[in-house]
Amino acid sequence: IEVSKNGTLFKTSNGGEVLTNDGIKILAENFEYDKSKLILTASQDVEFIDKEKNIIIKAEKITYFKNKENIIAEGYVEVNDTENNLTLNSNKLSYSKNEEKIIADENVLLNDFKNNVIINSKKIIYFKNINKFYSEGNTTAKIQTKYTFEGSDIFFFKNEMRLQSSKKTQIIDDNNTKYTLGSFNYQINDEFLKATKIEIIENFNLSNNTTNKYYFEDGFFDLKQKNFKTGLAKIHLKKK
């Protein structure tokens, strides 16, 4: 351990661990601790373990602001929420322990293993205390290998197993049906979709003459049973 600045700056290398009195453990190759500012910087193969919140963060570099209970993680970052069986990967991440809030930036990938939900976005905010996710900007969500959502600013309510957005979104299912929506609310387990400004194209990958098209002002859709209850409708049947 190298000590300088009148005993306020500590540096270590060649591996070690840091423990706090509130259940946090940090493993890394290199540490630098500024005692006067209560800032700890760890680099190379860093693992941040928060036993109280069931959060494990791995990164190339982590800066821990002890007085605010915030951390900044950089490099290839992986968050493992062991309580909810999900991971969050990104290039940069901030974690507020007191607020139980995680903000992941750049090439963000959320994987909810238990429910088979994968969400990719430029930015995802995770409110852990209420199990709510918000994807900011362009977003792709793959739901149970059956539906692919492409849109922006999408909410994922994990406790309710529900997706929601007020922005234009496209859904493509495993039967090559494309749904274009002005806004939507989707119940994942029941496969119930409530939406506005809806366009549905069956076999959208084929030519226009061989597809059916449906236009609805709004509607409620049971996608599992293919039952629709809609408002104002317009239907274009295929040519034959």
PDB file of C-alpha atoms in Angstrom:
ATOM      1  CA  ILE A   1       0.000   0.000   0.000  1.00  0.00           C
ATOM      2  CA  GLU A   2       1.345   3.407  -1.017  1.00  0.00           C
ATOM      3  CA  VAL A   3       0.280   6.281   1.266  1.00  0.00           C
ATOM      4  CA  SER A   4       0.704   9.966   0.330  1.00  0.00           C
ATOM      5  CA  LYS A   5      -0.725  13.471   0.813  1.00  0.00           C
ATOM      6  CA  ASN A   6      -0.388  13.358   4.588  1.00  0.00           C
ATOM      7  CA  GLY A   7      -2.146  10.026   4.875  1.00  0.00           C
ATOM      8  CA  THR A   8      -5.217  10.928   2.808  1.00  0.00           C
ATOM      9  CA  LEU A   9      -4.403   9.113  -0.448  1.00  0.00           C
ATOM     10  CA  PHE A  10      -3.955   5.333  -0.569  1.00  0.00           C
ATOM     11  CA  LYS A  11      -2.937   3.278  -3.615  1.00  0.00           C
ATOM     12  CA  THR A  12      -2.645  -0.487  -4.067  1.00  0.00           C
ATOM     13  CA  SER A  13      -1.884  -2.822  -6.964  1.00  0.00           C
ATOM     14  CA  ASN A  14      -1.557  -6.548  -7.731  1.00  0.00           C
ATOM     15  CA  GLY A  15      -5.045  -7.426  -6.505  1.00  0.00           C
ATOM     16  CA  GLY A  16      -7.082  -6.871  -3.369  1.00  0.00           C
ATOM     17  CA  GLU A  17     -10.517  -6.255  -1.901  1.00  0.00           C
ATOM     18  CA  VAL A  18     -12.347  -3.436  -0.136  1.00  0.00           C
ATOM     19  CA  LEU A  19     -15.122  -3.985   2.419  1.00  0.00           C
ATOM     20  CA  THR A  20     -17.585  -1.461   3.859  1.00  0.00           C
ATOM     21  CA  ASN A  21     -19.690  -1.618   7.017  1.00  0.00           C
ATOM     22  CA  ASP A  22     -22.936  -1.728   4.997  1.00  0.00           C
ATOM     23  CA  GLY A  23     -22.272  -4.959   3.118  1.00  0.00           C
ATOM     24  CA  ILE A  24     -20.426  -3.770  -0.006  1.00  0.00           C
ATOM     25  CA  LYS A  25     -17.413  -5.689  -1.291  1.00  0.00           C
ATOM     26  CA  ILE A  26     -15.198  -4.523  -4.172  1.00  0.00           C
ATOM     27  CA  LEU A  27     -12.608  -6.764  -5.825  1.00  0.00           C
ATOM     28  CA  ALA A  28     -10.043  -5.384  -8.292  1.00  0.00           C
ATOM     29  CA  GLU A  29      -6.406  -5.381  -9.338  1.00  0.00           C
ATOM     30  CA  ASN A  30      -5.819  -1.700  -8.545  1.00  0.00           C
ATOM     31  CA  PHE A  31      -7.296   0.704  -5.982  1.00  0.00           C
ATOM     32  CA  GLU A  32      -6.962   4.401  -5.241  1.00  0.00           C
ATOM     33  CA  TYR A  33      -8.764   5.839  -2.205  1.00  0.00           C
ATOM     34  CA  ASP A  34      -9.003   9.558  -1.466  1.00  0.00           C
ATOM     35  CA  LYS A  35      -9.885   9.648   2.223  1.00  0.00           C
ATOM     36  CA  SER A  36     -10.566  13.398   2.281  1.00  0.00           C
ATOM     37  CA  LYS A  37     -13.203  13.125  -0.478  1.00  0.00           C
ATOM     38  CA  LEU A  38     -14.408   9.591   0.335  1.00  0.00           C
ATOM     39  CA  ILE A  39     -13.867   8.529  -3.291  1.00  0.00           C
ATOM     40  CA  LEU A  40     -12.606   5.067  -4.178  1.00  0.00           C
ATOM     41  CA  THR A  41     -11.438   4.225  -7.718  1.00  0.00           C
ATOM     42  CA  ALA A  42     -10.959   0.584  -8.690  1.00  0.00           C
ATOM     43  CA  SER A  43      -9.605  -0.595 -12.051  1.00  0.00           C
ATOM     44  CA  GLN A  44      -8.941  -3.814 -13.981  1.00  0.00           C
ATOM     45  CA  ASP A  45     -11.259  -6.811 -13.465  1.00  0.00           C
ATOM     46  CA  VAL A  46     -13.469  -4.933 -11.009  1.00  0.00           C
ATOM     47  CA  GLU A  47     -16.363  -6.637  -9.235  1.00  0.00           C
ATOM     48  CA  PHE A  48     -18.718  -4.541  -7.077  1.00  0.00           C
ATOM     49  CA  ILE A  49     -20.974  -6.638  -4.811  1.00  0.00           C
ATOM     50  CA  ASP A  50     -23.914  -5.050  -2.975  1.00  0.00           C
ATOM     51  CA  LYS A  51     -25.260  -7.863  -0.776  1.00  0.00           C
ATOM     52  CA  GLU A  52     -28.052  -5.727   0.671  1.00  0.00           C
ATOM     53  CA  LYS A  53     -29.570  -4.924  -2.759  1.00  0.00           C
ATOM     54  CA  ASN A  54     -28.564  -8.213  -4.469  1.00  0.00           C
ATOM     55  CA  ILE A  55     -26.587  -6.343  -7.143  1.00  0.00           C
ATOM     56  CA  ILE A  56     -23.271  -7.413  -8.692  1.00  0.00           C
ATOM     57  CA  ILE A  57     -21.511  -5.065 -11.127  1.00  0.00           C
ATOM     58  CA  LYS A  58     -18.492  -6.069 -13.209  1.00  0.00           C
ATOM     59  CA  ALA A  59     -16.489  -3.465 -15.146  1.00  0.00           C
ATOM     60  CA  GLU A  60     -13.007  -2.355 -16.170  1.00  0.00           C
ATOM     61  CA  LYS A  61     -13.248   0.707 -13.923  1.00  0.00           C
ATOM     62  CA  ILE A  62     -15.531   1.703 -11.063  1.00  0.00           C
ATOM     63  CA  THR A  63     -15.571   4.964  -9.115  1.00  0.00           C
ATOM     64  CA  TYR A  64     -17.379   4.746  -5.777  1.00  0.00           C
ATOM     65  CA  PHE A  65     -18.563   7.997  -4.157  1.00  0.00           C
ATOM     66  CA  LYS A  66     -19.061   6.780  -0.590  1.00  0.00           C
ATOM     67  CA  ASN A  67     -20.676   9.951   0.813  1.00  0.00           C
ATOM     68  CA  LYS A  68     -23.416   9.852  -1.872  1.00  0.00           C
ATOM     69  CA  GLU A  69     -23.543   6.045  -2.186  1.00  0.00           C
ATOM     70  CA  ASN A  70     -23.206   6.376  -5.976  1.00  0.00           C
ATOM     71  CA  ILE A  71     -20.961   4.505  -8.361  1.00  0.00           C
ATOM     72  CA  ILE A  72     -19.890   5.096 -11.959  1.00  0.00           C
ATOM     73  CA  ALA A  73     -18.847   2.012 -13.948  1.00  0.00           C
ATOM     74  CA  GLU A  74     -16.983   2.216 -17.284  1.00  0.00           C
ATOM     75  CA  GLY A  75     -15.679  -0.126 -19.963  1.00  0.00           C
ATOM     76  CA  TYR A  76     -17.697  -3.250 -20.691  1.00  0.00           C
ATOM     77  CA  VAL A  77     -20.174  -3.224 -17.811  1.00  0.00           C
ATOM     78  CA  GLU A  78     -22.364  -6.111 -16.653  1.00  0.00           C
ATOM     79  CA  VAL A  79     -24.977  -5.820 -13.910  1.00  0.00           C
ATOM     80  CA  ASN A  80     -26.395  -8.984 -12.380  1.00  0.00           C
ATOM     81  CA  ASP A  81     -29.581  -8.580 -10.329  1.00  0.00           C
ATOM     82  CA  THR A  82     -29.605 -11.922  -8.519  1.00  0.00           C
ATOM     83  CA  GLU A  83     -32.946 -11.241  -6.857  1.00  0.00           C
ATOM     84  CA  ASN A  84     -34.783 -10.780 -10.171  1.00  0.00           C
ATOM     85  CA  ASN A  85     -32.681 -13.123 -12.338  1.00  0.00           C
ATOM     86  CA  LEU A  86     -31.742 -10.516 -14.942  1.00  0.00           C
ATOM     87  CA  THR A  87     -28.641  -8.886 -16.403  1.00  0.00           C
ATOM     88  CA  LEU A  88     -27.981  -5.442 -17.820  1.00  0.00           C
ATOM     89  CA  ASN A  89     -24.977  -4.847 -20.116  1.00  0.00           C
ATOM     90  CA  SER A  90     -23.701  -1.479 -21.355  1.00  0.00           C
ATOM     91  CA  ASN A  91     -20.588   0.602 -22.005  1.00  0.00           C
ATOM     92  CA  LYS A  92     -21.219   2.985 -19.097  1.00  0.00           C
ATOM     93  CA  LEU A  93     -23.399   2.835 -16.022  1.00  0.00           C
ATOM     94  CA  SER A  94     -24.310   4.768 -12.890  1.00  0.00           C
ATOM     95  CA  TYR A  95     -25.842   3.182  -9.801  1.00  0.00           C
ATOM     96  CA  SER A  96     -27.469   5.014  -6.896  1.00  0.00           C
ATOM     97  CA  LYS A  97     -27.628   2.632  -3.956  1.00  0.00           C
ATOM     98  CA  ASN A  98     -29.999   4.767  -1.866  1.00  0.00           C
ATOM     99  CA  GLU A  99     -32.442   5.412  -4.724  1.00  0.00           C
ATOM    100  CA  GLU A 100     -32.041   1.862  -6.090  1.00  0.00           C
ATOM    101  CA  LYS A 101     -31.708   3.400  -9.554  1.00  0.00           C
ATOM    102  CA  ILE A 102     -29.444   2.230 -12.383  1.00  0.00           C
ATOM    103  CA  ILE A 103     -28.804   4.247 -15.558  1.00  0.00           C
ATOM    104  CA  ALA A 104     -27.133   2.254 -18.346  1.00  0.00           C
ATOM    105  CA  ASP A 105     -25.747   4.096 -21.399  1.00  0.00           C
ATOM    106  CA  GLU A 106     -24.534   3.035 -24.868  1.00  0.00           C
ATOM    107  CA  ASN A 107     -25.258  -0.390 -26.405  1.00  0.00           C
ATOM    108  CA  VAL A 108     -27.538  -1.420 -23.564  1.00  0.00           C
ATOM    109  CA  LEU A 109     -28.875  -4.975 -23.412  1.00  0.00           C
ATOM    110  CA  LEU A 110     -31.421  -6.096 -20.817  1.00  0.00           C
ATOM    111  CA  ASN A 111     -31.986  -9.837 -20.444  1.00  0.00           C
ATOM    112  CA  ASP A 112     -34.818 -11.039 -18.196  1.00  0.00           C
ATOM    113  CA  PHE A 113     -34.038 -14.756 -18.193  1.00  0.00           C
ATOM    114  CA  LYS A 114     -37.055 -15.888 -16.192  1.00  0.00           C
ATOM    115  CA  ASN A 115     -39.603 -14.271 -18.527  1.00  0.00           C
ATOM    116  CA  ASN A 116     -37.646 -14.577 -21.797  1.00  0.00           C
ATOM    117  CA  VAL A 117     -37.625 -10.820 -22.445  1.00  0.00           C
ATOM    118  CA  ILE A 118     -34.646  -9.162 -24.191  1.00  0.00           C
ATOM    119  CA  ILE A 119     -34.514  -5.380 -24.685  1.00  0.00           C
ATOM    120  CA  ASN A 120     -31.812  -3.509 -26.604  1.00  0.00           C
ATOM    121  CA  SER A 121     -31.569   0.291 -26.497  1.00  0.00           C
ATOM    122  CA  LYS A 122     -29.171   3.220 -26.408  1.00  0.00           C
ATOM    123  CA  LYS A 123     -30.163   3.983 -22.806  1.00  0.00           C
ATOM    124  CA  ILE A 124     -32.139   2.109 -20.144  1.00  0.00           C
ATOM    125  CA  ILE A 125     -33.112   3.384 -16.693  1.00  0.00           C
ATOM    126  CA  TYR A 126     -33.875   0.692 -14.103  1.00  0.00           C
ATOM    127  CA  PHE A 127     -35.921   1.601 -11.017  1.00  0.00           C
ATOM    128  CA  LYS A 128     -35.116  -1.499  -8.984  1.00  0.00           C
ATOM    129  CA  ASN A 129     -37.369  -0.752  -5.993  1.00  0.00           C
ATOM    130  CA  ILE A 130     -40.482  -0.913  -8.229  1.00  0.00           C
ATOM    131  CA  ASN A 131     -39.078  -3.195 -10.966  1.00  0.00           C
ATOM    132  CA  LYS A 132     -39.689  -0.668 -13.751  1.00  0.00           C
ATOM    133  CA  PHE A 133     -37.495  -0.113 -16.826  1.00  0.00           C
ATOM    134  CA  TYR A 134     -37.546   2.808 -19.238  1.00  0.00           C
ATOM    135  CA  SER A 135     -35.716   2.653 -22.573  1.00  0.00           C
ATOM    136  CA  GLU A 136     -34.790   6.052 -23.980  1.00  0.00           C
ATOM    137  CA  GLY A 137     -34.428   6.389 -27.760  1.00  0.00           C
ATOM    138  CA  ASN A 138     -34.620   3.638 -30.383  1.00  0.00           C
ATOM    139  CA  THR A 139     -35.482   0.312 -28.788  1.00  0.00           C
ATOM    140  CA  THR A 140     -35.879  -3.311 -29.864  1.00  0.00           C
ATOM    141  CA  ALA A 141     -37.630  -5.764 -27.553  1.00  0.00           C
ATOM    142  CA  LYS A 142     -37.857  -9.505 -28.206  1.00  0.00           C
ATOM    143  CA  ILE A 143     -40.689 -11.060 -26.231  1.00  0.00           C
ATOM    144  CA  GLN A 144     -40.701 -14.825 -25.624  1.00  0.00           C
ATOM    145  CA  THR A 145     -39.150 -15.425 -29.093  1.00  0.00           C
ATOM    146  CA  LYS A 146     -42.619 -14.759 -30.533  1.00  0.00           C
ATOM    147  CA  TYR A 147     -42.835 -10.972 -30.957  1.00  0.00           C
ATOM    148  CA  THR A 148     -40.279  -8.303 -31.857  1.00  0.00           C
ATOM    149  CA  PHE A 149     -41.113  -4.714 -30.868  1.00  0.00           C
ATOM    150  CA  GLU A 150     -39.289  -1.843 -32.594  1.00  0.00           C
ATOM    151  CA  GLY A 151     -39.951   1.670 -31.328  1.00  0.00           C
ATOM    152  CA  SER A 152     -38.710   4.234 -28.826  1.00  0.00           C
ATOM    153  CA  ASP A 153     -39.248   5.337 -25.230  1.00  0.00           C
ATOM    154  CA  ILE A 154     -40.738   2.028 -24.078  1.00  0.00           C
ATOM    155  CA  PHE A 155     -41.655   1.187 -20.473  1.00  0.00           C
ATOM    156  CA  PHE A 156     -41.298  -2.378 -19.174  1.00  0.00           C
ATOM    157  CA  PHE A 157     -43.173  -3.066 -15.930  1.00  0.00           C
ATOM    158  CA  LYS A 158     -41.666  -6.333 -14.741  1.00  0.00           C
ATOM    159  CA  ASN A 159     -44.060  -6.984 -11.834  1.00  0.00           C
ATOM    160  CA  GLU A 160     -47.067  -6.590 -14.128  1.00  0.00           C
ATOM    161  CA  MET A 161     -45.289  -8.127 -17.134  1.00  0.00           C
ATOM    162  CA  ARG A 162     -46.393  -5.222 -19.305  1.00  0.00           C
ATOM    163  CA  LEU A 163     -44.889  -3.056 -22.097  1.00  0.00           C
ATOM    164  CA  GLN A 164     -46.120   0.446 -22.860  1.00  0.00           C
ATOM    165  CA  SER A 165     -45.243   3.383 -25.133  1.00  0.00           C
ATOM    166  CA  SER A 166     -46.922   6.517 -26.457  1.00  0.00           C
ATOM    167  CA  LYS A 167     -44.578   6.567 -29.465  1.00  0.00           C
ATOM    168  CA  LYS A 168     -44.953   4.889 -32.860  1.00  0.00           C
ATOM    169  CA  THR A 169     -44.018   1.206 -32.633  1.00  0.00           C
ATOM    170  CA  GLN A 170     -43.877  -1.804 -34.938  1.00  0.00           C
ATOM    171  CA  ILE A 171     -44.482  -5.400 -33.863  1.00  0.00           C
ATOM    172  CA  ILE A 172     -43.521  -8.381 -36.025  1.00  0.00           C
ATOM    173  CA  ASP A 173     -44.727 -11.798 -34.933  1.00  0.00           C
ATOM    174  CA  ASP A 174     -43.488 -15.268 -35.840  1.00  0.00           C
ATOM    175  CA  ASN A 175     -46.184 -15.567 -38.553  1.00  0.00           C
ATOM    176  CA  ASN A 176     -44.814 -12.588 -40.541  1.00  0.00           C
ATOM    177  CA  THR A 177     -47.622 -10.290 -39.458  1.00  0.00           C
ATOM    178  CA  LYS A 178     -46.606  -6.676 -38.922  1.00  0.00           C
ATOM    179  CA  TYR A 179     -48.478  -4.328 -36.570  1.00  0.00           C
ATOM    180  CA  THR A 180     -47.772  -0.592 -36.799  1.00  0.00           C
ATOM    181  CA  LEU A 181     -49.119   1.281 -33.752  1.00  0.00           C
ATOM    182  CA  GLY A 182     -49.443   4.927 -32.759  1.00  0.00           C
ATOM    183  CA  SER A 183     -49.350   3.976 -29.062  1.00  0.00           C
ATOM    184  CA  PHE A 184     -49.778   0.717 -27.201  1.00  0.00           C
ATOM    185  CA  ASN A 185     -50.153  -1.174 -23.936  1.00  0.00           C
ATOM    186  CA  TYR A 186     -49.192  -4.865 -24.094  1.00  0.00           C
ATOM    187  CA  GLN A 187     -49.789  -7.528 -21.416  1.00  0.00           C
ATOM    188  CA  ILE A 188     -47.023 -10.041 -22.057  1.00  0.00           C
ATOM    189  CA  ASN A 189     -48.286 -13.207 -20.381  1.00  0.00           C
ATOM    190  CA  ASP A 190     -51.852 -12.909 -21.699  1.00  0.00           C
ATOM    191  CA  GLU A 191     -50.730 -11.585 -25.112  1.00  0.00           C
ATOM    192  CA  PHE A 192     -53.330  -8.794 -24.892  1.00  0.00           C
ATOM    193  CA  LEU A 193     -52.614  -5.643 -26.901  1.00  0.00           C
ATOM    194  CA  LYS A 194     -54.438  -2.323 -26.574  1.00  0.00           C
ATOM    195  CA  ALA A 195     -53.383   0.235 -29.197  1.00  0.00           C
ATOM    196  CA  THR A 196     -54.257   3.293 -31.307  1.00  0.00           C
ATOM    197  CA  LYS A 197     -53.669   4.183 -34.995  1.00  0.00           C
ATOM    198  CA  ILE A 198     -53.213   0.541 -35.973  1.00  0.00           C
ATOM    199  CA  GLU A 199     -52.133  -0.899 -39.307  1.00  0.00           C
ATOM    200  CA  ILE A 200     -51.864  -4.681 -39.652  1.00  0.00           C
ATOM    201  CA  ILE A 201     -50.285  -6.385 -42.673  1.00  0.00           C
ATOM    202  CA  GLU A 202     -50.414 -10.171 -42.934  1.00  0.00           C
ATOM    203  CA  ASN A 203     -47.446 -11.824 -44.689  1.00  0.00           C
ATOM    204  CA  PHE A 204     -45.847  -8.387 -44.956  1.00  0.00           C
ATOM    205  CA  ASN A 205     -42.781  -9.877 -46.662  1.00  0.00           C
ATOM    206  CA  LEU A 206     -44.864 -10.777 -49.760  1.00  0.00           C
ATOM    207  CA  SER A 207     -46.084  -8.480 -52.548  1.00  0.00           C
ATOM    208  CA  ASN A 208     -49.065  -6.161 -51.973  1.00  0.00           C
ATOM    209  CA  ASN A 209     -51.421  -8.278 -54.091  1.00  0.00           C
ATOM    210  CA  THR A 210     -50.998 -11.298 -51.827  1.00  0.00           C
ATOM    211  CA  THR A 211     -51.510  -9.641 -48.424  1.00  0.00           C
ATOM    212  CA  ASN A 212     -54.457  -8.536 -46.317  1.00  0.00           C
ATOM    213  CA  LYS A 213     -54.270  -5.089 -44.727  1.00  0.00           C
ATOM    214  CA  TYR A 214     -56.305  -3.769 -41.813  1.00  0.00           C
ATOM    215  CA  TYR A 215     -56.552  -0.188 -40.518  1.00  0.00           C
ATOM    216  CA  PHE A 216     -58.123   0.603 -37.149  1.00  0.00           C
ATOM    217  CA  GLU A 217     -58.497   3.872 -35.271  1.00  0.00           C
ATOM    218  CA  ASP A 218     -58.049   1.939 -32.028  1.00  0.00           C
ATOM    219  CA  GLY A 219     -58.605  -1.564 -30.754  1.00  0.00           C
ATOM    220  CA  PHE A 220     -58.094  -4.378 -28.271  1.00  0.00           C
ATOM    221  CA  PHE A 221     -56.389  -7.528 -29.589  1.00  0.00           C
ATOM    222  CA  ASP A 222     -56.076 -11.015 -28.187  1.00  0.00           C
ATOM    223  CA  LEU A 223     -52.985 -11.995 -30.165  1.00  0.00           C
ATOM    224  CA  LYS A 224     -52.992 -15.555 -28.851  1.00  0.00           C
ATOM    225  CA  GLN A 225     -56.514 -16.287 -30.097  1.00  0.00           C
ATOM    226  CA  LYS A 226     -56.402 -13.781 -33.002  1.00  0.00           C
ATOM    227  CA  ASN A 227     -59.576 -12.045 -31.800  1.00  0.00           C
ATOM    228  CA  PHE A 228     -59.905  -8.288 -32.397  1.00  0.00           C
ATOM    229  CA  LYS A 229     -62.331  -5.725 -30.993  1.00  0.00           C
ATOM    230  CA  THR A 230     -61.816  -2.392 -32.740  1.00  0.00           C
ATOM    231  CA  GLY A 231     -63.089   1.073 -33.459  1.00  0.00           C
ATOM    232  CA  LEU A 232     -63.377   2.588 -36.942  1.00  0.00           C
ATOM    233  CA  ALA A 233     -61.992   0.037 -39.440  1.00  0.00           C
ATOM    234  CA  LYS A 234     -60.857  -0.209 -43.056  1.00  0.00           C
ATOM    235  CA  ILE A 235     -59.930  -3.578 -44.612  1.00  0.00           C
ATOM    236  CA  HIS A 236     -58.078  -4.256 -47.876  1.00  0.00           C
ATOM    237  CA  LEU A 237     -58.312  -7.917 -48.908  1.00  0.00           C
ATOM    238  CA  LYS A 238     -55.732  -9.500 -51.163  1.00  0.00           C
ATOM    239  CA  LYS A 239     -56.511  -9.311 -54.891  1.00  0.00           C
ATOM    240  CA  LYS A 240     -57.698 -12.870 -55.418  1.00  0.00           C
TER     241      LYS A 240
END
